[in-house]
CSV table of C-alpha atoms in Angstrom, one decimal:
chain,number,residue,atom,x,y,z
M,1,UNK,CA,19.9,29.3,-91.9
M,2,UNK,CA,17.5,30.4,-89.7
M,3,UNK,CA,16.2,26.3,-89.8
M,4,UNK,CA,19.8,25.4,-88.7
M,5,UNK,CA,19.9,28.0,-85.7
M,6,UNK,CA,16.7,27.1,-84.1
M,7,UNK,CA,17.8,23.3,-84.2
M,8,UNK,CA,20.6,24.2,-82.3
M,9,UNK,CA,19.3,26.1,-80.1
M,10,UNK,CA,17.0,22.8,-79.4
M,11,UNK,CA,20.0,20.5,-79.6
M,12,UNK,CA,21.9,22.5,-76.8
M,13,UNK,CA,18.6,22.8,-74.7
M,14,UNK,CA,18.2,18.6,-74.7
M,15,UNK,CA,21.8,18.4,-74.0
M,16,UNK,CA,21.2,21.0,-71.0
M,17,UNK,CA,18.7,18.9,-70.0
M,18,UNK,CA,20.0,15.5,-70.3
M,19,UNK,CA,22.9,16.1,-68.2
M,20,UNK,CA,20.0,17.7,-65.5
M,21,UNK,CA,18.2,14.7,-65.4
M,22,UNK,CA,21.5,12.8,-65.2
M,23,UNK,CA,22.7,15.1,-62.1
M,24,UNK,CA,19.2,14.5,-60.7
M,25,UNK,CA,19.7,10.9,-61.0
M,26,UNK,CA,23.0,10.6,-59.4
M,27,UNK,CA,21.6,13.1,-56.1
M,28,UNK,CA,18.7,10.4,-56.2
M,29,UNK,CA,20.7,7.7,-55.6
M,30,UNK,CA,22.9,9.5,-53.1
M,31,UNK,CA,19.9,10.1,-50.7
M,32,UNK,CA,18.7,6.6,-51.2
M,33,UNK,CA,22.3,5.4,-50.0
M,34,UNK,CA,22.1,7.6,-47.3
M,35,UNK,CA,18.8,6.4,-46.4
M,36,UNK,CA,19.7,3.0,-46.2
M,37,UNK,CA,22.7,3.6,-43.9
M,38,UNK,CA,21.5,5.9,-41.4
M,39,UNK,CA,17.1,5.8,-41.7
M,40,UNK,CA,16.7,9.1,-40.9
M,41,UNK,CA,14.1,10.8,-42.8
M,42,UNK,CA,14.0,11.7,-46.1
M,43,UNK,CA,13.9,15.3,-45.9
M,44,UNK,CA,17.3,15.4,-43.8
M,45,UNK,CA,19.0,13.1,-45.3
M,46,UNK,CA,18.5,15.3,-48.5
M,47,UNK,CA,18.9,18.8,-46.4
M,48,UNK,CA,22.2,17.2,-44.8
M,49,UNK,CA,23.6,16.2,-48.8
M,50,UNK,CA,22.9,19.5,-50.0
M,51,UNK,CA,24.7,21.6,-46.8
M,52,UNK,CA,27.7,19.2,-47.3
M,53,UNK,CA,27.6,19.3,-51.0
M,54,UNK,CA,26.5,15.8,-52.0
M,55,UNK,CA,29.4,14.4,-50.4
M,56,UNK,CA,28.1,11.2,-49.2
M,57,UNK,CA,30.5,10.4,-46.0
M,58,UNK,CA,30.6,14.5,-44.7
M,59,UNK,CA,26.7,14.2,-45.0
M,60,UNK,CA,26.3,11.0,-42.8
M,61,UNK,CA,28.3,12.7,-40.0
M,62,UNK,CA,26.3,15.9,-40.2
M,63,UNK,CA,23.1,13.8,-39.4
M,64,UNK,CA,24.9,12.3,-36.6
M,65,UNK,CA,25.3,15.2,-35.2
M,66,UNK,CA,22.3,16.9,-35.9
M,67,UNK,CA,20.1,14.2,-34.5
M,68,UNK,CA,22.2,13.7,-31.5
M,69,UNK,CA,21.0,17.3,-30.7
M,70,UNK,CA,17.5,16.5,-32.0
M,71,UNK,CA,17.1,13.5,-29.8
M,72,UNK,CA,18.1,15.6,-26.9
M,73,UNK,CA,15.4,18.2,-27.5
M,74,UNK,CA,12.7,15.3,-27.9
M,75,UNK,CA,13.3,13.6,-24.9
M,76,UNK,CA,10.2,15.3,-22.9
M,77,UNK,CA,8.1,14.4,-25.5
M,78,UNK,CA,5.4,11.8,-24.6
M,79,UNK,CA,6.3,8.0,-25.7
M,80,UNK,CA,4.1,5.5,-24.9
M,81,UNK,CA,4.7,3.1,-27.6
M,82,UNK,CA,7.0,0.9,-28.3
M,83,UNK,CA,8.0,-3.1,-27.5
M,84,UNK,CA,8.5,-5.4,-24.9
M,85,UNK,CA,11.9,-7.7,-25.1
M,86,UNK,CA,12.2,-11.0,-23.3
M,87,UNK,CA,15.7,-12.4,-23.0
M,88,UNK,CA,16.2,-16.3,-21.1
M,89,UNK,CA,18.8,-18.5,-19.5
M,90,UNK,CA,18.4,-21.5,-17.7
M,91,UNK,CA,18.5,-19.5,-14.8
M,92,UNK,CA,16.8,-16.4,-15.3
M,93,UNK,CA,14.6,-14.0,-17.4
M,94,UNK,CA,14.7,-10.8,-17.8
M,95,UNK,CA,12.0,-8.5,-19.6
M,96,UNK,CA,11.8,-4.6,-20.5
M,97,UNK,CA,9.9,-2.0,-22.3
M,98,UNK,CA,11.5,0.4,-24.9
M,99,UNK,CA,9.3,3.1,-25.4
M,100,UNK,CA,8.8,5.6,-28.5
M,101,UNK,CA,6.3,7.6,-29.9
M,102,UNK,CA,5.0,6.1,-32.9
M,103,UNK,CA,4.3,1.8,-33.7
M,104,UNK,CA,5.2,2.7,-36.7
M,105,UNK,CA,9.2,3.4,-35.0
M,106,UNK,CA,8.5,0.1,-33.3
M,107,UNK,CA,7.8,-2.2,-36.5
M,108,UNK,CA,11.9,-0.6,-37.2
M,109,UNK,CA,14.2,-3.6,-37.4
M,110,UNK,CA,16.8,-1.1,-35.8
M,111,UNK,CA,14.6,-0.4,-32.7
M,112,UNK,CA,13.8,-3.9,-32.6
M,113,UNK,CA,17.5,-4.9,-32.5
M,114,UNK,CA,18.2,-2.4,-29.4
M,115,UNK,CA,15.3,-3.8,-27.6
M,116,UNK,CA,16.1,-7.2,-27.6
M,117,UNK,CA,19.8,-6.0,-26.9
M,118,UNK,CA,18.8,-4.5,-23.8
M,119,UNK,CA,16.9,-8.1,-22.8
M,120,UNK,CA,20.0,-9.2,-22.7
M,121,UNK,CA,22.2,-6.7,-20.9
M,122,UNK,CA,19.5,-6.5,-18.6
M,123,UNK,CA,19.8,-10.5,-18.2
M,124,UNK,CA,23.3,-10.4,-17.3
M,125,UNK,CA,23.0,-8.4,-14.2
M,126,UNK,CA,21.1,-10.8,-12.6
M,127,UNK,CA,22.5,-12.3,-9.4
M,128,UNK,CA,19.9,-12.4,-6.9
M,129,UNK,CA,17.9,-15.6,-5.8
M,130,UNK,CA,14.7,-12.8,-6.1
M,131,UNK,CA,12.5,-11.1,-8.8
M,132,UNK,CA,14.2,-7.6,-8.7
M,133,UNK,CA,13.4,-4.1,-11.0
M,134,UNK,CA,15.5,-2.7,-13.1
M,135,UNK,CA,15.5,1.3,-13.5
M,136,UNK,CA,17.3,3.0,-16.5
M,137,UNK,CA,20.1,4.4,-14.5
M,138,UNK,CA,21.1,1.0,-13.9
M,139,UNK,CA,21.7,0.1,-17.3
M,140,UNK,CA,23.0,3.5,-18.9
M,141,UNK,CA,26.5,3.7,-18.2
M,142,UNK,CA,26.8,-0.3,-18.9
M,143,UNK,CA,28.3,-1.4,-22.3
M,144,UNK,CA,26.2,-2.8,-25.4
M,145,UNK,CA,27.5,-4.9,-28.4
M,146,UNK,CA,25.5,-3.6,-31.4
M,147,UNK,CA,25.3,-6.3,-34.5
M,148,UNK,CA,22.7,-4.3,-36.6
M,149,UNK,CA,23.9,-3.8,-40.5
M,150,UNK,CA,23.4,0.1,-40.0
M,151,UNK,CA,24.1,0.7,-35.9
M,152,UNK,CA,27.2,-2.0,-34.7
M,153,UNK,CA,29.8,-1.5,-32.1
M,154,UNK,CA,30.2,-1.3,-28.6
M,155,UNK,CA,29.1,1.6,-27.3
M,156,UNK,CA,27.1,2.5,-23.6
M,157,UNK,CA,23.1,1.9,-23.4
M,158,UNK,CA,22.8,5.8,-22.8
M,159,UNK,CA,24.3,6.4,-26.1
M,160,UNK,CA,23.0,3.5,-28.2
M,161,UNK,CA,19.5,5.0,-27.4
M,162,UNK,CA,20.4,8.4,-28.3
M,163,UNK,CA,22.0,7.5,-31.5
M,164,UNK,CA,18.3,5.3,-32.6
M,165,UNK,CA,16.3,7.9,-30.9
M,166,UNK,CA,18.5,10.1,-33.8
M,167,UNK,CA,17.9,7.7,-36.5
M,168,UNK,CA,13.8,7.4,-36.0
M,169,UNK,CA,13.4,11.4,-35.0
M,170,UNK,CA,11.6,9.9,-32.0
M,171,UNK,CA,12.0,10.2,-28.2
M,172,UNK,CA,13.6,6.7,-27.3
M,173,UNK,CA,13.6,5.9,-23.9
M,174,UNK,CA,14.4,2.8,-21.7
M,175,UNK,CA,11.1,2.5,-19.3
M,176,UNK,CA,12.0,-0.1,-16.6
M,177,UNK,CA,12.7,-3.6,-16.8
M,178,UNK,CA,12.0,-7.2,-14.4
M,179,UNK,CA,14.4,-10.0,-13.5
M,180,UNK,CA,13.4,-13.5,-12.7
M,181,UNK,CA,15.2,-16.0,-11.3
M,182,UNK,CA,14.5,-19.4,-12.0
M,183,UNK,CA,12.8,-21.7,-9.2
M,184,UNK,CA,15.9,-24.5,-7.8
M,185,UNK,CA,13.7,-27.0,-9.0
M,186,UNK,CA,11.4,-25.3,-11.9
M,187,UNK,CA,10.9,-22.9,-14.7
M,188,UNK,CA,10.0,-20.1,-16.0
M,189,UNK,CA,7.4,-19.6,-18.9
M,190,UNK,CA,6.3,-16.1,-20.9
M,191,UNK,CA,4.1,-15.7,-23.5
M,192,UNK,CA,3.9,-12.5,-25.8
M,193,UNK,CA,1.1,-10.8,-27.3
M,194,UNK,CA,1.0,-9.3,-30.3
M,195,UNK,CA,4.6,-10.5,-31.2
M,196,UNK,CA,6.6,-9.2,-34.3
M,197,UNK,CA,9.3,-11.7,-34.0
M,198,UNK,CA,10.4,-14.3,-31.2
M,199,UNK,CA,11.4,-12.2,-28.1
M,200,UNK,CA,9.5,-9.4,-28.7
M,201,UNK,CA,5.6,-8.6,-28.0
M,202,UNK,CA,3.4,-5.0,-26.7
M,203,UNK,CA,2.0,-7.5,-23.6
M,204,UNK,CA,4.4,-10.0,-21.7
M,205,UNK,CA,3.2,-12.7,-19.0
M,206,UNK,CA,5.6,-14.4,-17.3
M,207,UNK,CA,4.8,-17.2,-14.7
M,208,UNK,CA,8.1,-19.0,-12.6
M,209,UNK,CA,6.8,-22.6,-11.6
M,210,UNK,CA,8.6,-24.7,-8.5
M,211,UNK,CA,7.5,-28.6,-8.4
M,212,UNK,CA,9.2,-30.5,-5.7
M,213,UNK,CA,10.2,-33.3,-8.0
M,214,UNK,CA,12.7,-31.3,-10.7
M,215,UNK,CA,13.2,-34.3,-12.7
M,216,UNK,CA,9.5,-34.9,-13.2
M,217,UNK,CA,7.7,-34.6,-16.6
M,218,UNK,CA,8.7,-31.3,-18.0
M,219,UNK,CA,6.8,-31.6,-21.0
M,220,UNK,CA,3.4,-31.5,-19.3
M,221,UNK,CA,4.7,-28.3,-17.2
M,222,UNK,CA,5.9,-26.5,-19.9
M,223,UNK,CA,2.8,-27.0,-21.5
M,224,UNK,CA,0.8,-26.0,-18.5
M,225,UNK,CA,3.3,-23.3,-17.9
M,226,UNK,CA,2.9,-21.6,-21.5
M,227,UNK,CA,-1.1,-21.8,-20.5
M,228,UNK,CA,-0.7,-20.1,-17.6
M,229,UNK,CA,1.6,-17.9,-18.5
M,230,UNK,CA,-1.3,-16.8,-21.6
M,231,UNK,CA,-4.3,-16.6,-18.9
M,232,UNK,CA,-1.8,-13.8,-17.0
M,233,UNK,CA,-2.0,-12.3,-20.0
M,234,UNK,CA,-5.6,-12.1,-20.6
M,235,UNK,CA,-7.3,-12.4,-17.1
M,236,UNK,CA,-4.6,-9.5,-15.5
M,237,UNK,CA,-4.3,-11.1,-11.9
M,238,UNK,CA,-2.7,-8.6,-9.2
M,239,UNK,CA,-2.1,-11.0,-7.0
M,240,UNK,CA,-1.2,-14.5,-6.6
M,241,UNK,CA,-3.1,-15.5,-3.5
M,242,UNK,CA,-5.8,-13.8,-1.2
M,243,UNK,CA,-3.1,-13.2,1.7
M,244,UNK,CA,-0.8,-11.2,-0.3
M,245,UNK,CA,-3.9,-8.6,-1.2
M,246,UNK,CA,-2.6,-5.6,1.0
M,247,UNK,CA,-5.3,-5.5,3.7
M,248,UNK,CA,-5.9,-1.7,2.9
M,249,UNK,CA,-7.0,-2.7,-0.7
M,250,UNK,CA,-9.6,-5.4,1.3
M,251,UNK,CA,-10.8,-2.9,3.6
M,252,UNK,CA,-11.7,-0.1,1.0
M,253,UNK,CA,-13.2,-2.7,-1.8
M,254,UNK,CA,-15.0,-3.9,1.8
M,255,UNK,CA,-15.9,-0.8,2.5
M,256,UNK,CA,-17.2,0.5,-1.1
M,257,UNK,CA,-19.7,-3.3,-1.4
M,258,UNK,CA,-20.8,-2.3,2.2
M,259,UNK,CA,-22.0,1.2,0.7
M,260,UNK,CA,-23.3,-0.6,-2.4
M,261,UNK,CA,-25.3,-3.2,-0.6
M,262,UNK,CA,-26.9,-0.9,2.3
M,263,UNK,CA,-28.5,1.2,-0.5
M,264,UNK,CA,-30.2,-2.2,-1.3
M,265,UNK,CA,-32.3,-1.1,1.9
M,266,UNK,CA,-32.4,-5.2,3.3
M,267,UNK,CA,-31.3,-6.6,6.3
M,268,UNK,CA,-27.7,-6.6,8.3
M,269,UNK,CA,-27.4,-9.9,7.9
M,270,UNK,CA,-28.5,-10.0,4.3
M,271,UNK,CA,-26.0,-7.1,3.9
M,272,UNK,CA,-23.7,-8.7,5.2
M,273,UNK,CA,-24.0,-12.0,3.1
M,274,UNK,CA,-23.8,-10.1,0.0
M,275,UNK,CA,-21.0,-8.3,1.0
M,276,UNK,CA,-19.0,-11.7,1.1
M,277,UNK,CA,-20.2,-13.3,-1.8
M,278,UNK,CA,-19.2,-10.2,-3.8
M,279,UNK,CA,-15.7,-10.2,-1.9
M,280,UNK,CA,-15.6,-13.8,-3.4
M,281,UNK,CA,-16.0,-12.1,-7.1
M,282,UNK,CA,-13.4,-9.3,-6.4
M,283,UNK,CA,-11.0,-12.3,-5.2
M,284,UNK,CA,-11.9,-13.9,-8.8
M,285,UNK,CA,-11.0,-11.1,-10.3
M,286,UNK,CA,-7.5,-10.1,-8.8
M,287,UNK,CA,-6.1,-12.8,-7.2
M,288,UNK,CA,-4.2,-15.7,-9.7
M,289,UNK,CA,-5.2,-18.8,-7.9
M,290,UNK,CA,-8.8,-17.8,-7.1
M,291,UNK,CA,-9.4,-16.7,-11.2
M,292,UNK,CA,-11.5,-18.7,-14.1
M,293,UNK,CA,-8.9,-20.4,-16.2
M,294,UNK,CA,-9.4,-19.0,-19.3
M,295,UNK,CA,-9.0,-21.9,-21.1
M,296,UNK,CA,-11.5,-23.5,-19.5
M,297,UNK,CA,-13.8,-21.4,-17.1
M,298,UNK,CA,-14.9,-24.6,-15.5
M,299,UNK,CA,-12.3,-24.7,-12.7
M,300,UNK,CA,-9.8,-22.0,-11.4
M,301,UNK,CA,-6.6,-21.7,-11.7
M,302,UNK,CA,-5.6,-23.6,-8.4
M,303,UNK,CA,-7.4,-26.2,-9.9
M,304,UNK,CA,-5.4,-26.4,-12.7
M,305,UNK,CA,-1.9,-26.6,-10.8
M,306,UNK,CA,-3.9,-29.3,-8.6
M,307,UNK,CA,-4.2,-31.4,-11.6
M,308,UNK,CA,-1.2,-30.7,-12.9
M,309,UNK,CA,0.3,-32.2,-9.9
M,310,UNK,CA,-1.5,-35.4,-10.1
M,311,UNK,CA,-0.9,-35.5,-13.7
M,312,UNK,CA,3.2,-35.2,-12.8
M,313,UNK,CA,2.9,-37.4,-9.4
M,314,UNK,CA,4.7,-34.2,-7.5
M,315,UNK,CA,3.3,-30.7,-6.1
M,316,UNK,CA,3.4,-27.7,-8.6
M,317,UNK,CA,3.2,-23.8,-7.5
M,318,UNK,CA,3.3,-20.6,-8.5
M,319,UNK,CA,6.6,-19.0,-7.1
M,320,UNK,CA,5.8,-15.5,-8.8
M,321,UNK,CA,4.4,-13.8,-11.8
M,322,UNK,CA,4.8,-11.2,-13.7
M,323,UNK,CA,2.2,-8.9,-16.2
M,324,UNK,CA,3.6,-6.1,-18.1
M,325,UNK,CA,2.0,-4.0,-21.0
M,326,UNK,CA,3.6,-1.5,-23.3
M,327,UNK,CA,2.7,2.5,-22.1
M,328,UNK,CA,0.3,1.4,-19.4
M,329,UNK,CA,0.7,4.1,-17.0
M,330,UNK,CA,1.6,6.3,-19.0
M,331,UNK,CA,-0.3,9.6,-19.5
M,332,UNK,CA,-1.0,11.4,-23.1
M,333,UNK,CA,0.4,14.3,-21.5
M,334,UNK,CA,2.6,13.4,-18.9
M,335,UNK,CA,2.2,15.7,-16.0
M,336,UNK,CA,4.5,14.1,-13.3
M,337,UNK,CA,7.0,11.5,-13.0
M,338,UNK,CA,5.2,9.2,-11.4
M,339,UNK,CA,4.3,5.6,-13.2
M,340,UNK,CA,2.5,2.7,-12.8
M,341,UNK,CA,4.5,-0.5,-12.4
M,342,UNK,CA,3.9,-3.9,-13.0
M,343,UNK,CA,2.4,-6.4,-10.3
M,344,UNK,CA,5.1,-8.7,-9.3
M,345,UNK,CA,3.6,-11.5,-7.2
């Protein structure tokens, strides 16, 4: 008898048990739903099942709300990563940076989705025959059509980037944006660096291209357009020619290869012959049309449109460009509101 007792007493202990680990189960495969829907993290998604009682639907609006408020409370917080989105007409492209804190918020496919989004809204203001910028608080009360599996609906930009910024637990912020209007008889070419899928990249060049001839060979200017477009990239230009560097920028880098040479202790004319020939490297630094093509350092890059326009039998310029990199400007500890832009030509 006694035998008998302590095998029930097992029995009714496993049976205890097996409808624990069957509960457990069940609460496992709750949060994963959850997961799935909204991607908040793990630990509120679980906190957030428990308060409402493992009732899936009451659960998914208490995160709503919870990282609405969240969201709010981590909008000072530095963000300095994040993506670059490029959207294109025929007649325009517009680019813009949508910061957060972590790349590892901005490999999300849902952060990815809003960025590209805003591209696009972004592209539809434009209007003017001119490269203009776009600040946040022209795009924030404006409508956005969401297709994402787990964020769709029309909504405002202000609120679609509250609601991701409550679905990463990241500050998510829209940083500025360019548009660029397409030449009357051109195009407009962008290449992006480090690029986790078409439209998207953390450094964007952008080069607009004007031939007098519109209905010459296109192929041979996109392809010298993408080139370009790549050396902005890499070589960083700040201007596009040596009269549009602001003659207060001339005058101090003047000033500071004066300083430099004098020390040298030669002559005033010597001085002043290596003050020019090092104003000639500053130019092939900064300036676009004066820089090494990086593709081939043999030549510059007003080299390379002069050939092009032999090669196309019609004259081919730069009408602007554009350089932009994800969080340059941006401090580790921002300490005032001021940010650097990008150079538009």
């Amino acid at each position: 008898m006694a035998f008998y007792g302590a095998a029930k007493r097992v029995c009714a202990l496993v049976r205890r048990n097996s409808s624990y680990y069957c509960s457990a189960s069940e609460n496992v495969n709750l949060i994963k739903q959850l997961r799935e829907r909204t991607s908040a993290p793990m630990k509120d998604v679980k906190a957030a099942l428990v308060d409402s009682n493992w009732d899936i639907e009451a659960a998914q609006k208490e995160l709503r709300k919870r990282g609405k408020v969240l969201a709010s409370k981590k909008s000072s917080r530095t963000a300095s990563q994040g993506l670059l989105a490029v959207a294109q007409t025929p007649t325009a492209l517009a680019l813009v940076e949508l910061n957060c804190e972590t790349d590892f918020v901005a490999r999300n496919d849902i952060f990815q989705h809003l960025a590209l989004c805003l591209a696009n809204k972004a592209l539809s203001l434009s209007s003017s025959s001119s490269a203009f910028h776009i600040g946040p608080q022209s795009l924030e009360d404006t409508t956005l059509n969401l297709e994402h599996p787990k964020i769709s609906g029309e909504t405002t930009v202000q609120n679609a980037i509250t609601e991701v910024a409550a679905m990463m637990g990241e500050n998510v912020r829209l940083r500025r944006g360019y548009v660029l209007p397409t030449a009357s008889n051109g195009f407009i070419s962008s290449y992006l660096h480090t690029s986790p899928q078409p439209g998207l990249g953390r450094i964007a060049g952008i080069l607009s291209l004007e031939v007098d001839d519109g209905k010459t060979q296109v192929e041979a200017l996109q392809r010298v357009g993408s080139e370009l477009a790549m050396h902005v990239v890499a070589a960083k230009p700040l201007f596009l020619t040596k009269e549009l560097v602001p003659s207060d920028a001339l005058a101090n880098e003047r000033e500071i290869l004066k300083s430099q040479a004098e020390s040298s202790g030669k002559s005033q004319m010597a001085i002043e012959k290596m003050v020019e020939g090092r104003l000639r490297k500053y130019f092939e630094d900064v300036v676009l049309m004066d820089q090494k093509f990086i593709m081939n350092d043999t030549m510059n890059v007003k080299a390379v449109l002069d050939n092009l326009s032999k090669e196309v039998g019609s004259s081919v310029r730069v009408v602007n460009f554009l350089r932009m990199e994800v969080g340059e400007g941006i401090a580790s500890q921002e300490t005032d509101a001021s940010e650097t832009v990008a150079q538009v030509a």
